[in-house]
Amino acid sequence: MLLTRLLNACHRFPGFVYEGARLDEATKTIEVQVRPRRGSKPCCSGCGQCASSYDQLPERRFEFIPMWGFAVLLLYRMRRVRCEACGVKVEQVPWAMGKHTLTRAYMLYLAHWARKLSWQETARSFHTSWEKVCQAVEYVVQWGLEHRQLGPIRAIGVDEIQYGRGHTYLTLVYQIESGCVRLLWVGKERTIESFEKFFTMIGKELAEKIEFVCSDMWKPYLKLIAKYCTHALNILDRFHVVAKMNLALDDVRAAEARRMVQDGYEPVLKKSRWCLLKRPENLTDNQRVKLRDVLRYNLASVRAYLLKEAFQDFWVYDSPTWAGKFLDQWTTQVMRSRIEPMKKFARTIRTHRELLLNYFRARKAFSSGVIEGLNNKAKVTMRKAYGFRTFGMIEIALYHALGKLPEPKLAHDFY
Ligand SMILES: [Zn+2]
């Protein structure tokens, strides 16, 4: 039998033998009978010790990796053991765990593809259900979390990401040093209590050895970072600073555009949003024309735009002293601008002056690009995941995509 030989070559377990396979063309299923090798003793699922056989349960079906469009099922009657330590227990079989109907090999297989495709696409490709893909990923992620090595951690980035409808946020903590970039932790909500759990997870010793923390200006984050990462330089992340300024600029533009329509002016700001928010080098030809047109007007949006563009020079400095001087001049200029959202941003910048200058003290060691890149990947993961309704699902999907978790090993590579 070719199939049993194949199975023996890739999925062989000492105490068990494959005994013939049967193809059911109507249901497109291959059923493979498995039985214990003569003389082999079952092992207790409670403690792993071998024990004497007590009785045998009705046949169970385990799903193995499908092949050529046929589902492959392993059929086996589990034995019960009489264990000295645990009493009467079901035996433990090496190809599956607990009540799972999927074999370990198949779970690893599905989880592998679920990282490349969406869960939905994975389910469709292998003629299985979304729930089973989910089970598979859950198993692999849990195993990975239990077996991963957390330390040492030199640099972390803290970020938040919106999920679901409305203003629900997750807190994400990444490790961002060169050589190790991964998602370390996912927190429900964006609160002190939830962020504190991250520090509980890594423990005092690891937290104190962290050298750099990149974060945004959100006060509870800053407080906890100061409390736990006692030896770290807290750096305000460039990505978050730019994002905040863009919000201010967008407020100015939106309010002004509304006012112009109300007062019956020509709607010159219409469709100008991305022209003003994007860096000039990223504009499309049409947006470039539009921007040139808008810039001819004496508008608060235009002045705010020019201030935003001027701020780009800040990031080019090498010395914290000169960067600081630039910052003071720029904020002074903004405070005179009479553009309220920009002034508010400038005040925030002033309050966090030292943390901003830490960016230069860290010699730009951690480019904002790292956090921004991870943030984008996290967003893609969430977008691909139309089925993720609960926090638990999202957490698993994010760890699976970004956690770089270790995976359980099989004797044979199926993918
Ligand atoms: Zn036992």
Coordinates of N, CA and C and ligand atoms in Angstrom, one line a residue, residues 43-51 81-87 89-90, ligand 1:
C43 N 0.3 4.9 27.0 CA 0.8 5.9 28.0 C -0.3 6.7 28.5
C44 N -0.2 7.0 29.8 CA -1.3 7.8 30.5 C -1.3 9.3 30.0
S45 N -2.4 9.8 29.7 CA -2.4 11.2 29.2 C -2.3 12.2 30.4
G46 N -2.4 11.6 31.6 CA -2.3 12.5 32.8 C -0.8 12.8 33.1
C47 N 0.0 11.7 33.1 CA 1.4 11.9 33.6 C 2.4 11.4 32.5
G48 N 2.0 10.8 31.4 CA 2.9 10.4 30.4 C 3.6 9.1 30.6
Q49 N 3.3 8.4 31.8 CA 3.9 7.1 32.1 C 3.1 6.0 31.4
C50 N 3.9 5.0 30.9 CA 3.2 3.8 30.4 C 2.5 3.0 31.5
A51 N 1.4 2.4 31.1 CA 0.6 1.7 32.1 C -0.1 0.6 31.4
V81 N -6.1 3.6 30.1 CA -5.1 2.9 30.9 C -5.5 2.9 32.4
R82 N -4.9 2.0 33.1 CA -5.1 2.0 34.6 C -3.7 2.5 35.1
C83 N -3.7 3.8 35.4 CA -2.4 4.4 35.8 C -2.3 4.4 37.4
E84 N -1.2 4.1 37.9 CA -1.0 4.0 39.3 C -1.2 5.4 39.9
A85 N -0.7 6.4 39.2 CA -0.8 7.8 39.8 C -2.2 8.4 39.5
C86 N -2.7 8.2 38.3 CA -3.9 9.0 37.9 C -5.2 8.2 37.9
G87 N -5.1 6.9 38.1 CA -6.4 6.2 38.0 C -6.6 5.8 36.5
K89 N -7.5 6.5 32.9 CA -7.3 7.6 32.0 C -7.2 7.2 30.6
V90 N -7.6 8.1 29.7 CA -7.4 7.9 28.3 C -5.9 7.9 27.9
Ligands
ZN1 ZN -0.9 8.8 34.9

